[in-house]
Coordinates of C-alpha atoms and ligand atoms in Angstrom, one line a residue:
X1 CA 6.0 -51.6 30.7
X2 CA 4.4 -54.9 32.1
X3 CA 0.9 -53.4 32.5
X4 CA -0.6 -50.8 29.5
X5 CA 0.1 -47.5 30.8
X6 CA -3.1 -45.3 31.0
X7 CA -2.5 -41.9 28.9
X8 CA -4.9 -38.7 28.3
X9 CA -4.6 -37.4 25.1
X10 CA -5.9 -33.7 24.8
X11 CA -6.8 -33.7 20.9
X12 CA -6.5 -35.6 18.1
X13 CA -2.8 -35.4 16.9
X14 CA -1.5 -36.7 13.5
X15 CA -2.0 -40.5 13.1
X16 CA 1.4 -41.5 13.4
X17 CA 1.4 -40.4 16.8
X18 CA -1.8 -41.7 17.9
X19 CA -1.2 -45.2 16.3
X20 CA 2.2 -45.3 18.5
X21 CA 0.4 -44.2 21.3
X22 CA -2.1 -46.8 20.8
X23 CA 0.6 -49.7 20.3
X24 CA 2.0 -49.1 23.5
X25 CA -0.8 -47.6 26.0
X26 CA -4.5 -47.5 27.0
X27 CA -5.4 -44.0 25.5
X28 CA -8.5 -42.1 25.6
X29 CA -8.2 -39.7 22.9
X30 CA -10.2 -36.6 23.2
X31 CA -12.1 -36.3 19.9
X32 CA -13.3 -32.6 19.8
X33 CA -12.0 -29.8 17.7
X34 CA -11.9 -27.2 21.0
X35 CA -10.1 -28.2 24.3
X36 CA -11.4 -30.3 27.0
X37 CA -12.8 -28.0 29.7
X38 CA -10.6 -27.6 32.9
X39 CA -13.3 -29.7 34.9
X40 CA -13.2 -32.2 32.2
X41 CA -9.4 -32.5 32.3
X42 CA -9.3 -33.0 35.8
X43 CA -11.8 -35.9 35.5
X44 CA -9.9 -37.4 32.4
X45 CA -6.4 -37.5 33.9
X46 CA -7.5 -38.9 37.0
X47 CA -6.1 -42.5 36.7
X48 CA -3.5 -41.6 33.9
X49 CA 0.2 -42.3 33.6
X50 CA 0.9 -39.9 31.3
X51 CA -0.8 -36.8 29.7
X52 CA -0.4 -35.3 26.0
X53 CA -1.3 -31.8 26.4
X54 CA -1.6 -28.9 23.5
X55 CA -0.8 -25.1 24.0
X56 CA -4.2 -24.3 24.6
X57 CA -4.6 -26.9 27.8
X58 CA -4.1 -25.2 30.9
X59 CA -1.7 -27.3 32.9
X60 CA -1.2 -26.4 36.4
X61 CA -0.8 -27.7 39.8
X62 CA -4.5 -28.6 40.1
X63 CA -4.3 -30.9 37.0
X64 CA -0.8 -32.5 38.6
X65 CA -2.7 -33.1 41.8
X66 CA -5.6 -34.8 40.4
X67 CA -3.4 -37.2 38.8
X68 CA -1.4 -38.7 41.6
X69 CA 0.0 -41.7 39.1
X70 CA 1.2 -39.0 36.4
X71 CA 4.7 -39.6 35.4
X72 CA 4.9 -37.6 32.5
X73 CA 3.4 -34.5 30.6
X74 CA 4.3 -34.3 27.1
X75 CA 3.3 -31.1 25.5
X76 CA 2.6 -31.2 21.4
X77 CA 4.4 -27.7 21.1
X78 CA 7.9 -26.5 21.6
X79 CA 6.1 -23.7 23.7
X80 CA 5.6 -24.7 27.3
X81 CA 4.0 -21.5 28.6
X82 CA 0.8 -23.6 29.3
X83 CA 2.2 -25.7 31.8
X84 CA 3.2 -24.5 35.5
X85 CA 6.8 -26.1 35.3
X86 CA 7.9 -25.5 38.8
X87 CA 4.8 -27.3 40.0
X88 CA 5.7 -30.3 37.4
X89 CA 9.1 -30.2 38.7
X90 CA 8.1 -30.1 42.7
X91 CA 5.9 -33.1 41.9
X92 CA 8.8 -35.0 40.2
X93 CA 6.9 -35.0 36.5
X94 CA 9.1 -34.6 33.8
X95 CA 7.8 -32.2 31.1
X96 CA 8.4 -33.1 27.2
X97 CA 8.2 -30.6 24.2
X98 CA 9.3 -30.7 20.8
X99 CA 12.1 -28.4 19.8
X100 CA 13.9 -28.4 16.6
X101 CA 10.8 -29.8 15.0
X102 CA 9.2 -26.5 13.6
X103 CA 12.4 -24.3 13.4
X104 CA 12.0 -24.1 9.8
X105 CA 8.4 -24.1 9.3
X106 CA 8.1 -21.3 11.7
X107 CA 11.1 -19.2 10.3
X108 CA 9.2 -19.6 7.1
X109 CA 6.0 -18.4 8.6
X110 CA 8.0 -15.1 9.9
X111 CA 9.5 -14.6 6.4
X112 CA 6.1 -14.8 5.1
X113 CA 4.4 -12.4 7.4
X114 CA 7.4 -9.8 7.0
X115 CA 6.8 -10.1 3.2
X116 CA 2.8 -9.9 3.2
X117 CA 3.2 -6.9 5.7
X118 CA 5.9 -5.2 4.1
X119 CA 4.2 -5.2 0.5
X120 CA 0.9 -4.5 2.0
X121 CA -0.2 -8.1 0.1
X122 CA -3.5 -8.8 2.2
X123 CA -5.1 -5.2 1.7
X124 CA -3.9 -5.0 -2.0
X125 CA -5.7 -8.9 -2.5
X126 CA -8.6 -7.5 -0.3
X127 CA -8.9 -4.5 -2.7
X128 CA -8.6 -6.5 -5.9
X129 CA -11.2 -8.9 -5.1
X130 CA -13.5 -6.3 -3.7
X131 CA -13.8 -4.4 -6.9
X132 CA -11.3 -1.2 -5.6
X133 CA -8.6 -2.4 -8.2
X134 CA -9.4 0.3 -10.7
X135 CA -6.2 0.7 -12.6
X136 CA -2.4 0.5 -12.2
X137 CA -1.4 3.2 -9.8
X138 CA 2.0 4.7 -9.8
X139 CA 1.4 5.4 -6.1
X140 CA -1.0 2.9 -5.1
X141 CA 0.0 0.3 -2.3
X142 CA 3.6 1.1 -1.8
X143 CA 5.3 -0.9 0.8
X144 CA 8.8 -1.6 2.0
X145 CA 11.9 -2.9 0.1
X146 CA 13.7 -6.0 1.7
X147 CA 17.2 -6.2 0.1
X148 CA 19.8 -4.7 2.4
X149 CA 17.7 -3.5 5.0
X150 CA 18.3 -4.3 8.7
X151 CA 16.6 -7.0 10.6
X152 CA 16.5 -6.8 14.4
X153 CA 15.9 -10.3 16.1
X154 CA 14.6 -10.1 19.6
X155 CA 15.3 -13.8 21.1
X156 CA 18.0 -15.5 18.8
X157 CA 17.2 -19.1 19.5
X158 CA 17.0 -21.8 17.0
X159 CA 14.1 -20.2 15.3
X160 CA 15.4 -16.3 15.5
X161 CA 19.0 -17.9 13.7
X162 CA 16.6 -19.6 11.1
X163 CA 14.8 -16.5 10.5
X164 CA 18.1 -14.3 10.1
X165 CA 19.2 -16.8 7.7
X166 CA 16.8 -16.4 5.3
X167 CA 16.7 -12.6 5.7
X168 CA 20.8 -12.4 5.5
X169 CA 21.3 -15.1 2.8
X170 CA 18.1 -14.4 0.9
X171 CA 17.8 -10.4 1.1
X172 CA 21.2 -9.4 2.1
X173 CA 19.8 -7.9 5.4
X174 CA 22.0 -6.8 8.3
X175 CA 21.3 -8.5 11.6
X176 CA 21.1 -7.3 14.9
X177 CA 19.9 -9.5 17.9
X178 CA 19.2 -9.3 21.4
X179 CA 19.9 -12.3 23.8
X180 CA 21.1 -13.0 27.1
X181 CA 24.3 -14.3 25.7
X182 CA 26.6 -14.1 22.7
X183 CA 25.2 -16.2 20.3
X184 CA 28.6 -17.4 18.3
X185 CA 26.8 -19.2 15.7
X186 CA 24.9 -16.3 14.5
X187 CA 27.6 -13.9 14.8
X188 CA 29.6 -16.7 12.2
X189 CA 26.8 -17.9 10.2
X190 CA 24.9 -14.3 9.4
X191 CA 27.4 -11.7 11.1
X192 CA 24.8 -10.7 13.8
X193 CA 25.7 -8.0 15.8
X194 CA 24.4 -8.2 19.5
X195 CA 23.0 -4.8 20.7
X196 CA 20.8 -3.6 23.5
X197 CA 17.3 -3.8 22.7
X198 CA 17.0 0.1 22.6
X199 CA 19.6 0.1 19.6
X200 CA 17.8 -2.8 17.8
X201 CA 14.4 -0.9 17.8
X202 CA 16.2 2.3 16.9
X203 CA 18.1 0.5 13.8
X204 CA 16.1 -2.1 12.6
X205 CA 13.6 -2.1 9.7
X206 CA 12.0 -5.2 10.4
X207 CA 11.8 -6.4 14.3
X208 CA 11.1 -10.1 14.5
X209 CA 10.3 -11.8 17.8
X210 CA 11.2 -14.8 18.9
X211 CA 11.7 -14.6 22.8
X212 CA 10.4 -17.4 25.5
X213 CA 7.2 -16.0 26.9
X214 CA 7.9 -15.5 30.8
X215 CA 7.7 -13.0 33.6
X216 CA 10.2 -10.7 32.2
X217 CA 8.8 -10.9 28.4
X218 CA 5.1 -10.8 29.2
X219 CA 4.1 -7.3 27.9
X220 CA 7.3 -6.2 26.9
X221 CA 6.2 -4.6 23.4
X222 CA 4.3 -1.8 24.4
X223 CA 3.8 1.8 23.6
X224 CA 7.1 3.0 24.8
X225 CA 8.9 0.2 22.5
X226 CA 6.9 1.0 19.8
X227 CA 7.7 4.4 20.1
X228 CA 11.3 3.8 19.6
X229 CA 11.1 2.0 16.4
X230 CA 11.3 3.6 12.8
X231 CA 8.2 5.0 11.4
X232 CA 8.7 2.5 8.2
X233 CA 9.3 -0.6 10.6
X234 CA 7.8 -3.6 10.5
X235 CA 7.0 -5.9 13.4
X236 CA 6.4 -9.7 13.4
X237 CA 5.5 -11.8 16.1
X238 CA 5.6 -15.6 15.7
X239 CA 6.4 -16.3 19.3
X240 CA 3.3 -15.7 21.5
X241 CA 0.7 -13.3 21.8
X242 CA 1.1 -12.1 25.5
X243 CA 4.5 -10.7 25.0
X244 CA 2.7 -7.5 23.2
X245 CA 0.4 -5.1 24.6
X246 CA -2.3 -5.5 21.8
X247 CA -3.9 -1.8 22.6
X248 CA -0.3 -0.1 22.1
X249 CA 0.3 -2.2 18.9
X250 CA -2.9 -1.1 17.4
X251 CA -2.7 2.4 18.4
X252 CA 1.2 2.3 16.7
X253 CA -0.4 1.0 13.6
X254 CA -3.4 3.4 13.5
X255 CA -1.1 6.5 14.4
X256 CA 1.7 5.6 12.0
X257 CA 4.1 5.0 14.5
X258 CA 5.0 2.0 12.7
X259 CA 4.3 0.9 9.2
X260 CA 2.9 -2.6 9.5
X261 CA 2.5 -6.0 11.6
X262 CA 2.6 -9.3 11.0
X263 CA 1.2 -11.7 13.7
X264 CA 0.5 -15.5 13.9
X265 CA 0.1 -15.0 17.7
X266 CA -2.4 -13.1 19.7
X267 CA -3.7 -12.8 23.1
X268 CA -6.5 -14.2 23.2
X269 CA -6.5 -17.2 20.8
X270 CA -8.5 -16.8 18.8
X271 CA -8.5 -13.3 18.5
X272 CA -12.5 -12.1 18.6
X273 CA -13.7 -11.1 15.0
X274 CA -14.6 -7.6 16.3
X275 CA -11.2 -7.1 17.7
X276 CA -9.7 -3.7 16.6
X277 CA -6.4 -5.3 15.3
X278 CA -8.6 -6.9 12.3
X279 CA -9.8 -3.4 11.3
X280 CA -6.2 -2.3 10.6
X281 CA -5.1 -2.9 7.0
X282 CA -1.7 -2.6 7.6
X283 CA -1.9 -5.5 10.5
X284 CA -1.5 -9.2 8.9
X285 CA -2.8 -11.7 11.2
X286 CA -2.8 -15.5 10.9
X287 CA -4.3 -18.0 13.1
X288 CA -1.3 -19.4 14.8
X289 CA -0.2 -21.6 11.9
X290 CA 3.4 -21.2 12.1
X291 CA 4.1 -25.1 12.6
X292 CA 1.1 -26.0 10.4
X293 CA 2.7 -27.9 7.7
X294 CA 2.3 -31.8 7.4
X295 CA 5.7 -32.8 7.7
X296 CA 6.3 -30.4 10.7
X297 CA 3.3 -31.8 12.4
X298 CA 4.3 -35.0 11.9
X299 CA 7.6 -34.5 13.4
X300 CA 6.2 -32.8 16.2
X301 CA 3.9 -36.0 16.8
X302 CA 6.7 -38.5 16.7
X303 CA 8.8 -36.5 19.1
X304 CA 5.9 -35.9 21.2
X305 CA 5.1 -39.6 21.4
X306 CA 8.9 -40.7 22.1
X307 CA 8.9 -38.1 25.1
X308 CA 5.7 -39.8 26.4
X309 CA 6.9 -43.2 26.0
X310 CA 10.2 -42.5 27.6
X311 CA 8.5 -40.7 30.5
X312 CA 6.1 -43.7 30.9
X313 CA 9.2 -46.3 31.3
X314 CA 11.0 -43.8 33.6
X315 CA 13.6 -43.0 31.0
X316 CA 14.9 -39.9 30.2
X317 CA 12.8 -37.7 28.1
X318 CA 14.3 -37.1 24.4
X319 CA 13.5 -33.3 25.3
X320 CA 13.1 -32.3 28.7
X321 CA 12.2 -28.9 29.8
X322 CA 12.6 -29.5 33.5
X323 CA 15.5 -31.9 33.4
X324 CA 16.2 -31.1 36.9
X325 CA 13.3 -33.4 37.7
X326 CA 15.4 -36.5 37.5
X327 CA 16.4 -36.3 41.4
X328 CA 12.7 -36.6 42.2
X329 CA 10.9 -38.7 39.4
X330 CA 7.7 -40.4 40.4
X331 CA 8.1 -44.0 39.6
Ligands
LIG26 C1 4.8 -24.2 19.6 O1 5.2 -25.5 19.3 O2 5.0 -23.7 20.9 C2 4.1 -23.7 18.5 O3 3.7 -22.0 19.1 C3 3.0 -24.1 17.9 O4 3.0 -23.8 16.5

């Protein structure tokens, strides 16, 4: 890199990442808590060679066309549903992401939500704080057991398997899964059984969603799917909010079609404080914190910057979501 490349970093990421960027690049770092508006983003990327984006930044063809020198987009996330991947590939721009860095933190969050929703932790703690804890009640705040039950993983990738391991090795759960292909590692490590979605919904006590968000999975958890689940089932989503028809979920929780839900992701984010899901005592909602541990965010920052710098040098990214871009890379 003879001349220092120009880079726009769309938010303050952990210091180790920013230090590395500033060591190698002329960087503008967006200082606000909230994302730059689409217009501001267009202006900021105009003469940039590299862009560090977040899942809250919509990176579409208009952003790419506003930045004719852009050689790389490095997303500070494993999910890349905020980026128009075909548009980037068409323009010869590789996209980096951060797979593997947040597997355990996300599976821990799925587990935490599963336990909190199953054992009614948030509603009982709220009751205690509000003075509604009158005595030890034999029939109060009764929840669901975990040991020996059945876990259904929808989307058996890295995070799905990490969740399955926690449930199988920790609580002796049987594991069912759906995936496009057989997952030999899951079948070996947690004796998981691949089944059709219909069977998974009918047999699972806990349904944990870990699929990518794309045109086939958007809105997949609708009224018809919730109706196929057990009345005692607990639904967990740490993937993306738009997988779920939230009106249908609210109805299913209100009507007792399912027992409870634990969500780390919603649509939109943030979910407005007056949203009906917040009114439901059997719905636990976290503000997309699955990867929010110090070590995980540092690991994400490191990989994100490695991708950025590799892209600026014209090298292969450490983790690239559109490797077929290589044939037409921008130089
Ligand atoms: C991701 O990286 O896609 C996660 O949702 C961030 O927590």
